[in-house]
Short mmCIF file of C-alpha atoms in Angstrom, two decimals:
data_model
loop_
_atom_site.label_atom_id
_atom_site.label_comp_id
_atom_site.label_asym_id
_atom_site.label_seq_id
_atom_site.Cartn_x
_atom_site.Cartn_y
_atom_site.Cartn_z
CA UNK A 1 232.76 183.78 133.08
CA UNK A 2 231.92 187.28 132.21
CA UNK A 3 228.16 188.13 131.35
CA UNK A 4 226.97 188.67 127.71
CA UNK A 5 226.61 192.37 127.35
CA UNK A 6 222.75 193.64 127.68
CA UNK A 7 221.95 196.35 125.29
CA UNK A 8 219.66 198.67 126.98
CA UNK A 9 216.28 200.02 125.00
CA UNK A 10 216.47 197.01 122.33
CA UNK A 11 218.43 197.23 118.94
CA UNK A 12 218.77 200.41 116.89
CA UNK A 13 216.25 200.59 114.48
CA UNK A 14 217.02 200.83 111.26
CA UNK A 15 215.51 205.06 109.95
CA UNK A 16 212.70 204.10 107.56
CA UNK A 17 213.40 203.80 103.66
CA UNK A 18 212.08 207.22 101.82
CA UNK A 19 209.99 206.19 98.90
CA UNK A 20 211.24 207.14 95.97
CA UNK A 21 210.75 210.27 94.21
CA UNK A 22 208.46 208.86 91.01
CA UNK A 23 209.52 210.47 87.69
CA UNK A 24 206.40 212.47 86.68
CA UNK A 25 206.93 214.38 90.58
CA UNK A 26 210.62 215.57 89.58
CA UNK A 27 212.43 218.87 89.56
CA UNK A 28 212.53 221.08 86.36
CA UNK A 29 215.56 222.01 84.75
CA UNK A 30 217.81 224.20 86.89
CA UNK A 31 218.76 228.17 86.14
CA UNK A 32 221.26 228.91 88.48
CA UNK A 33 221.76 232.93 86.86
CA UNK A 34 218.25 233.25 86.72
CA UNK A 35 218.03 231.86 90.49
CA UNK A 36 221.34 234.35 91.83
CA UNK A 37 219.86 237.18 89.89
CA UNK A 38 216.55 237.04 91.24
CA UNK A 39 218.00 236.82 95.01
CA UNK A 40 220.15 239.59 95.05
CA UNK A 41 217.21 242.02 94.14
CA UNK A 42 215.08 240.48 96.59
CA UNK A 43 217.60 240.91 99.42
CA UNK A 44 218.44 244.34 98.22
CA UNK A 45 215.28 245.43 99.57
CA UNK A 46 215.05 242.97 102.09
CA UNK A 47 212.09 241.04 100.05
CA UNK A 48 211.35 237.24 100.93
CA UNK A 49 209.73 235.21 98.59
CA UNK A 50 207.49 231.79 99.32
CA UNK A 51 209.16 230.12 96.46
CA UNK A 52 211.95 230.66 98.84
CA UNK A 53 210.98 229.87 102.27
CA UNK A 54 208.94 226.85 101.71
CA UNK A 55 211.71 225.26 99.49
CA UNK A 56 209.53 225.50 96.32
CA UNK A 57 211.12 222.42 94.23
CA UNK A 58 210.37 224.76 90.96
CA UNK A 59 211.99 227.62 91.88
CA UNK A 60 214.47 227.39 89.35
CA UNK A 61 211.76 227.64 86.75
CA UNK A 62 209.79 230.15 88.00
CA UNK A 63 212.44 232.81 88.75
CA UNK A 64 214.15 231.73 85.05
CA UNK A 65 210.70 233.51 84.06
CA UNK A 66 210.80 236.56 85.97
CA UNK A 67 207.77 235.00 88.15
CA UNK A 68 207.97 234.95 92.32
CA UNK A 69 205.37 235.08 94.63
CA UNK A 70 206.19 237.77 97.58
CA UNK A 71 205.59 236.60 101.21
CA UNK A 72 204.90 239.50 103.19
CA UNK A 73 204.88 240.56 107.35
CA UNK A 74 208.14 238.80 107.51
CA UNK A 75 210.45 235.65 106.88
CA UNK A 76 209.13 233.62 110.73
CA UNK A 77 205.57 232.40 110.89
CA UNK A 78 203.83 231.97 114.37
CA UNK A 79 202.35 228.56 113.32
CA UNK A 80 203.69 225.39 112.65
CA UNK A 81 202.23 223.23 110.22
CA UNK A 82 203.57 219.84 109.56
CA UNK A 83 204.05 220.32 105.74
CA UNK A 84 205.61 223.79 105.55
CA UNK A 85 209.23 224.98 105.66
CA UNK A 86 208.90 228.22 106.41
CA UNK A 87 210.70 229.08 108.92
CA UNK A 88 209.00 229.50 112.41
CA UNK A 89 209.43 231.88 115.77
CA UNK A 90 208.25 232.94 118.94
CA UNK A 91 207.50 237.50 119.03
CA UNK A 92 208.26 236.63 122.61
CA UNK A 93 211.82 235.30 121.80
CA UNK A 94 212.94 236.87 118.15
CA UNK A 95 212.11 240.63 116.76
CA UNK A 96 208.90 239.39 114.63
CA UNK A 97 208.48 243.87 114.17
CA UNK A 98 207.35 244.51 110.38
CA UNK A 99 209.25 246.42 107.56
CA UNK A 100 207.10 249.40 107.28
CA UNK A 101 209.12 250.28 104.34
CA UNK A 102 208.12 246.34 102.94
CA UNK A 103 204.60 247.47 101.11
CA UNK A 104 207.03 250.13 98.62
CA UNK A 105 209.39 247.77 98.47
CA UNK A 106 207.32 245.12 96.76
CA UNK A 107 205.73 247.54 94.78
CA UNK A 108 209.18 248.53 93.39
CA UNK A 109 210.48 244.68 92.96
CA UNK A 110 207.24 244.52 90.95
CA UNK A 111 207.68 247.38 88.55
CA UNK A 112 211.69 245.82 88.00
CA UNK A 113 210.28 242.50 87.14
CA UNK A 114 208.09 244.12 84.89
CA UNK A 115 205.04 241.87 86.38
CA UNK A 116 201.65 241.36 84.95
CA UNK A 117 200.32 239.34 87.66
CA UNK A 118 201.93 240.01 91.45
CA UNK A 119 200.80 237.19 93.82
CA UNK A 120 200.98 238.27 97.22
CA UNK A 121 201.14 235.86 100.04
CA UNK A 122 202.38 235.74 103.66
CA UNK A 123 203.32 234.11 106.97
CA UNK A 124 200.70 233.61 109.68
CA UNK A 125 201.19 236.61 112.00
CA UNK A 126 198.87 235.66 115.33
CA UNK A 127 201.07 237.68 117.58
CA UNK A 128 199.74 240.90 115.79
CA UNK A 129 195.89 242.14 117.03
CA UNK A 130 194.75 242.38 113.34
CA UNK A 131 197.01 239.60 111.97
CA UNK A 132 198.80 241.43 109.87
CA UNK A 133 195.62 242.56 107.60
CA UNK A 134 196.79 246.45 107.51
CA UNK A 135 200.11 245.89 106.05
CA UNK A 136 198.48 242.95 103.53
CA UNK A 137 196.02 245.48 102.41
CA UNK A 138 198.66 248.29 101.96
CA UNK A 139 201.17 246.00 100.07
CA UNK A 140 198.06 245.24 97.49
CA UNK A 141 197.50 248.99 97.05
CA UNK A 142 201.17 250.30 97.00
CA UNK A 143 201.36 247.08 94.03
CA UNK A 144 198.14 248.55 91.57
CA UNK A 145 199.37 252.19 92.24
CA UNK A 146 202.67 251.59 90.98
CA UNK A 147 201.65 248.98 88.16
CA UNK A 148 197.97 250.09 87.35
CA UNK A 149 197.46 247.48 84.41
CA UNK A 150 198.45 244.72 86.69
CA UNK A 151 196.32 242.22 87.92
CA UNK A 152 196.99 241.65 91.93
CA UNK A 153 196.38 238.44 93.86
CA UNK A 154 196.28 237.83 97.69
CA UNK A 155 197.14 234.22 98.89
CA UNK A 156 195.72 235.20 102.48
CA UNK A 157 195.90 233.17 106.05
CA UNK A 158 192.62 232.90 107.88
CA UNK A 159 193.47 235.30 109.98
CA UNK A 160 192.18 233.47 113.13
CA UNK A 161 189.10 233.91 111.35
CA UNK A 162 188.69 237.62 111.99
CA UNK A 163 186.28 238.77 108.69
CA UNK A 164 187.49 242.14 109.42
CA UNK A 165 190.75 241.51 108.91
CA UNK A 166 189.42 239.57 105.58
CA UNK A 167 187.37 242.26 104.43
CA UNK A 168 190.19 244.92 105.06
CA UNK A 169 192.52 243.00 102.30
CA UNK A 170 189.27 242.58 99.92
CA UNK A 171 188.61 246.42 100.31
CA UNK A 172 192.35 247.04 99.15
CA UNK A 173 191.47 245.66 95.98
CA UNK A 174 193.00 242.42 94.92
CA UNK A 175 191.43 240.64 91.59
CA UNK A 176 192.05 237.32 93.14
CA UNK A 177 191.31 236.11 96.36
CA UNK A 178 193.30 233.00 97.08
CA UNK A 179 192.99 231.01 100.45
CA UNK A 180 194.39 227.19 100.85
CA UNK A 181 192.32 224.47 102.37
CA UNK A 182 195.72 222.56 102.06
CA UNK A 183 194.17 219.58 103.16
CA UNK A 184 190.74 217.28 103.86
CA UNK A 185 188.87 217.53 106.90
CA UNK A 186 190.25 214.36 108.81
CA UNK A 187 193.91 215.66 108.47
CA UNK A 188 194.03 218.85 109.44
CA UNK A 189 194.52 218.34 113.14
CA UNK A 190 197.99 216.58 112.03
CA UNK A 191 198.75 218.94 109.11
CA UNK A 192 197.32 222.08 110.00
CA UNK A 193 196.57 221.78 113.89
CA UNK A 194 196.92 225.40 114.42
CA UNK A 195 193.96 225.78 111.55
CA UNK A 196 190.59 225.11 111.33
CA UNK A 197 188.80 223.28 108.64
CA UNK A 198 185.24 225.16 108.85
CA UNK A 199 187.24 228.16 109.25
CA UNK A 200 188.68 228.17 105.97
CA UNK A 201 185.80 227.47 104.16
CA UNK A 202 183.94 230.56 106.04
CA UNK A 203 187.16 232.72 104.91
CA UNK A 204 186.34 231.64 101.55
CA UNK A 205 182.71 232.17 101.41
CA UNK A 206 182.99 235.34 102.89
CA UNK A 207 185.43 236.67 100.15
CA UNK A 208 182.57 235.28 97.85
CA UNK A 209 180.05 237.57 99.52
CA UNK A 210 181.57 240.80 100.60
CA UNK A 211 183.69 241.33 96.93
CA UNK A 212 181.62 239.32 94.44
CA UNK A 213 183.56 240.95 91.70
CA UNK A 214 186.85 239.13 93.12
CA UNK A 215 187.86 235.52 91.55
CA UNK A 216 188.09 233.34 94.40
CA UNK A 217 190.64 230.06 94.53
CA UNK A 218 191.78 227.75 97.12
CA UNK A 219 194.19 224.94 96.86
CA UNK A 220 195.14 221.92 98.37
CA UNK A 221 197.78 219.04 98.60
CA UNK A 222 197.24 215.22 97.83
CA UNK A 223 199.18 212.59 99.31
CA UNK A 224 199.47 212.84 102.54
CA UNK A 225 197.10 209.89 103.49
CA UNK A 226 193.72 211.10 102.01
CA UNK A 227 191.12 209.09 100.19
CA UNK A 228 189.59 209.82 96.94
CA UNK A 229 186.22 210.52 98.74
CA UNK A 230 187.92 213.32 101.14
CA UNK A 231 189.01 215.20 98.24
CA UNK A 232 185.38 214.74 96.69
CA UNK A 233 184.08 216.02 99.74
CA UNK A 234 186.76 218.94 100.11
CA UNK A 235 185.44 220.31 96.55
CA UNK A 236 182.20 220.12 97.00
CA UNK A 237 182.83 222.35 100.39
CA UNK A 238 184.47 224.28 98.17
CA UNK A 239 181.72 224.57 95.71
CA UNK A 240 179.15 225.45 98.53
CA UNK A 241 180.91 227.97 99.67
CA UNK A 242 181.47 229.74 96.50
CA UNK A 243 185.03 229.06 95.57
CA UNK A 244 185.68 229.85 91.56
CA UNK A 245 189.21 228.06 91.26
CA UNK A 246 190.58 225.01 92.47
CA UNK A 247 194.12 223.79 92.76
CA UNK A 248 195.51 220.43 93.49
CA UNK A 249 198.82 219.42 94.10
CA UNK A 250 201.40 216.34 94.92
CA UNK A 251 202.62 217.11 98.69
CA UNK A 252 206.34 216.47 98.98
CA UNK A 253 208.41 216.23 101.97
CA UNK A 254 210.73 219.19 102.46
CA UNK A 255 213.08 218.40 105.30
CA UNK A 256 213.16 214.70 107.16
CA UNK A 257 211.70 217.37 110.11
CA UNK A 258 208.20 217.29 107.88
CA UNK A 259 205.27 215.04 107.51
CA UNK A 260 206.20 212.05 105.37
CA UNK A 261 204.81 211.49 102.02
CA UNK A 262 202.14 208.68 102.35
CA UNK A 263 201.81 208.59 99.04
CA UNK A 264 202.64 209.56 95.06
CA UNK A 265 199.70 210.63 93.53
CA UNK A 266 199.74 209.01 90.10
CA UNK A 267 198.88 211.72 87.09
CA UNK A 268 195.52 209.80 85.98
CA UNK A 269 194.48 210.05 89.17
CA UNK A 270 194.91 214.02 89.35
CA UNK A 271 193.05 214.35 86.12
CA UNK A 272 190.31 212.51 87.88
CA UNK A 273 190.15 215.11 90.33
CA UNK A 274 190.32 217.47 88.01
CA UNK A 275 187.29 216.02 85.99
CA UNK A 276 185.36 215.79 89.28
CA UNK A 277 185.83 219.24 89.65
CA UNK A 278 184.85 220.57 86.89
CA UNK A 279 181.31 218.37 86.80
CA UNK A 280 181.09 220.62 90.70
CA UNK A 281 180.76 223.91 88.02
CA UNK A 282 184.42 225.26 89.19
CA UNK A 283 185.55 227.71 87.21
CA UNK A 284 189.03 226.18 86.31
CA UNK A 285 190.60 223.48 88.10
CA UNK A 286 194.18 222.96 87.74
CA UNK A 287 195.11 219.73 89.28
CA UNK A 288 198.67 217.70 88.95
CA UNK A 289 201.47 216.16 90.26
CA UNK A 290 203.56 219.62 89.32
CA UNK A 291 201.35 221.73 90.54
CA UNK A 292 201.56 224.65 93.78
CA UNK A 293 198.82 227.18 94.86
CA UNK A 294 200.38 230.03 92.94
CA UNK A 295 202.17 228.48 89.78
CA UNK A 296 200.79 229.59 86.84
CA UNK A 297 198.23 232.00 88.46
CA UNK A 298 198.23 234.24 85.89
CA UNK A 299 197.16 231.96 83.24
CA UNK A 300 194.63 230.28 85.69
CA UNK A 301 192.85 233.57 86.33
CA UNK A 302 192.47 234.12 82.33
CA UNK A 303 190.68 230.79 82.02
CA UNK A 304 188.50 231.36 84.95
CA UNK A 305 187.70 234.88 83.63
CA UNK A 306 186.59 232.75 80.25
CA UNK A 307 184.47 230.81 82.11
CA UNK A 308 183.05 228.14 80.59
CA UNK A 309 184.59 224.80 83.13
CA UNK A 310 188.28 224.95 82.30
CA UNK A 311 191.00 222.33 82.25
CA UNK A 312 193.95 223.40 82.28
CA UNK A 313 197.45 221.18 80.99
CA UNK A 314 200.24 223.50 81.45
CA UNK A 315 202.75 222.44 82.84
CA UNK A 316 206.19 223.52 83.89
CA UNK A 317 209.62 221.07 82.09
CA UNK A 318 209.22 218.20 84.24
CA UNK A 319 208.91 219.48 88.17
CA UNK A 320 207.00 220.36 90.82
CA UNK A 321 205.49 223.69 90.86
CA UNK A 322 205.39 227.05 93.02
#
C-alpha cells in the first residue's frame, strides 16, 4: 500500500486579505496630459520629483495644477524606511555622485512652471560627510535668485542630526522649514529605524532658534498602528519644541514590499486631531485622510502667516494628497 504523501512545512497559507481602500481615502480624478507633460520637462533636465518616487496617489492632481515638489541629491536614498517608495541604494554598489548642474536646473523648471511656492525636498544622503546640506542650500538660493517673489520651502532630512548641516540650509534662506516626524515615538524603530525620534524634534527646535523668522512645519502619518494618545503626545513634542505647522495624514501602503495599513483613519477622527492641535496654539494644522506633507503648502503657509489658530478644509477632488 503506498504511503499518503507528507507535505513538508504544513499547508500554504493563504496571503492575507488587503483591507479595503475606504471611499473618503481614494484617488482624485486622473490627468494623464497634465501627468506626460509634466514628466517630459522633468526628465529633460534630469529633475525627479517626490510626487514621483514615493508613488504620491495625487499626483495626477497636483501636476494637472502646475504644482510638484522637487527631490533633490538624487533619485536612491541610503535609508530604508518601511513606508517609503523611494527607491533605495548602496554608494558602495551604484554611482550615488550628484548633478552639480541639478541646483540651475530646478531653478529653471521653476521659472517654466511659473511657481509661486517651490517646495524642495530630498533623499537621505548618509554616504556624503555633510549629508547633502551644500547642494540643499544651493538649490534654495539658485530657486529665490531666479524667482525673487517666490516663496521657497525646504522639506529637509535630519541630517544624522548634524545642526551644521541644518543651519547651512536655514542660512540659504528658505521661508519654510519643513521636517517630518512621520510617525509617534513607539513606531519609529519599525517605520523609521534608521531615524531617531528625539532627533527630529531637536532638528525642529533648532530651525525654531537659529532662523526665528522661518515658519516651521512637520508632518506625520496616521494609521499605521498608533493610538489617539501617541499622536496627542507627538503634538505636544511638537509644540515644545517650537513647531508653527502641523500636518497629518492617512498612511497608505505603496507596494505589498511596505508596511501594511493597520488601519483607515476615519475623517471625524482627523478633525479631532486637528482640533487638538489647534487648542496646543499651532499655527495651522491641516489634518485629513487626503492629506501629504507638501500638498497644499502654499496655502498652508498663508494661513500660518495670518496667524490666529487655523483650520484648514481644502481639499483636493476626492484623493490622497502629495
Amino acid at each position: 500500500m503506498t504511503p499518503p504523501l507528507v507535505q513538508i512545512g504544513g499547508a500554504r497559507r493563504p496571503a492575507p486579505e488587503r483591507q479595503r481602500l475606504p471611499e473618503w481615502a481614494r484617488k482624485s480624478r486622473t490627468h494623464f496630459e497634465s501627468l506626460n507633460k509634466l514628466k517630459t520637462g522633468l526628465r529633460e533636465l534630469n529633475l525627479h520629483t517626490v510626487c514621483e518616487s514615493a508613488r504620491c496617489p495625487n499626483i495626477h492632481e497636483c501636476f494637472h495644477r502646475g504644482a510638484a515638489t522637487f527631490m533633490i541629491l538624487g533619485n536612491y536614498c541610503t535609508r530604508g524606511c518601511g513606508f517609503c517608495s523611494v527607491p533605495k541604494a548602496n554608494p558602495r554598489k551604484h554611482d550615488m555622485r550628484l548633478d552639480p548642474a541639478e541646483p540651475a536646473n530646478v531653478a529653471r523648471m521653476a521659472v517654466g512652471l511659473n511657481l509661486r511656492y517651490v517646495v524642495l525636498t530630498s533623499v537621505n544622503r548618509d554616504d556624503l560627510d555633510d549629508g547633502g546640506s551644500h547642494h540643499f542650500a544651493e538649490t534654495v538660493r539658485e530657486v529665490k535668485l531666479a524667482l525673487p517673489e517666490a516663496r521657497v520651502e525646504a522639506l529637509t532630512p535630519d541630517f544624522c542630526g548634524d545642526l551644521d548641516a541644518v543651519a547651512r540650509v536655514l542660512d540659504a534662506g528658505p521661508h519654510v522649514f519643513n521636517h517630518n516626524m512621520e510617525t509617534v515615538a513607539r513606531l519609529y524603530r519599525r517605520v523609521r529605524p534608521q531615524a531617531n525620534y528625539q532627533r527630529s524634534l531637536d532638528v525642529l527646535a533648532f530651525a525654531r532658534k537659529h532662523a526665528p523668522g522661518t515658519l516651521t512645519k512637520s508632518g506625520f502619518m496616521a494609521g499605521l498602528g498608533e493610538t489617539e494618545e501617541e499622536v496627542h503626545q507627538l503634538l505636544r513634542d511638537l509644540r515644545a519644541h517650537q513647531t508653527d505647522v502641523a500636518t497629518i495624514g492617512q498612511y497608505l501602503q505603496p507596494t505589498r514590499r511596505h508596511l501594511p495599513v493597520a488601519e483607515y483613519v476615519e475623517p471625524r477622527q482627523f478633525d479631532a486631531y486637528r482640533d487638538y492641535g489647534l487648542a496646543l496654539g499651532f499655527q495651522t494644522v491641516f489634518s485629513g485622510p487626503l492629506v501629504r506633507s507638501s500638498y497644499m503648502a502654499d496655502v498652508v503657509a498663508e494661513a500660518a502667516a495670518g496667524h490666529g489658530g487655523h483650520a484648514l478644509d481644502v481639499q483636493p477632488s476626492a484623493g490622497p494628497a502629495c
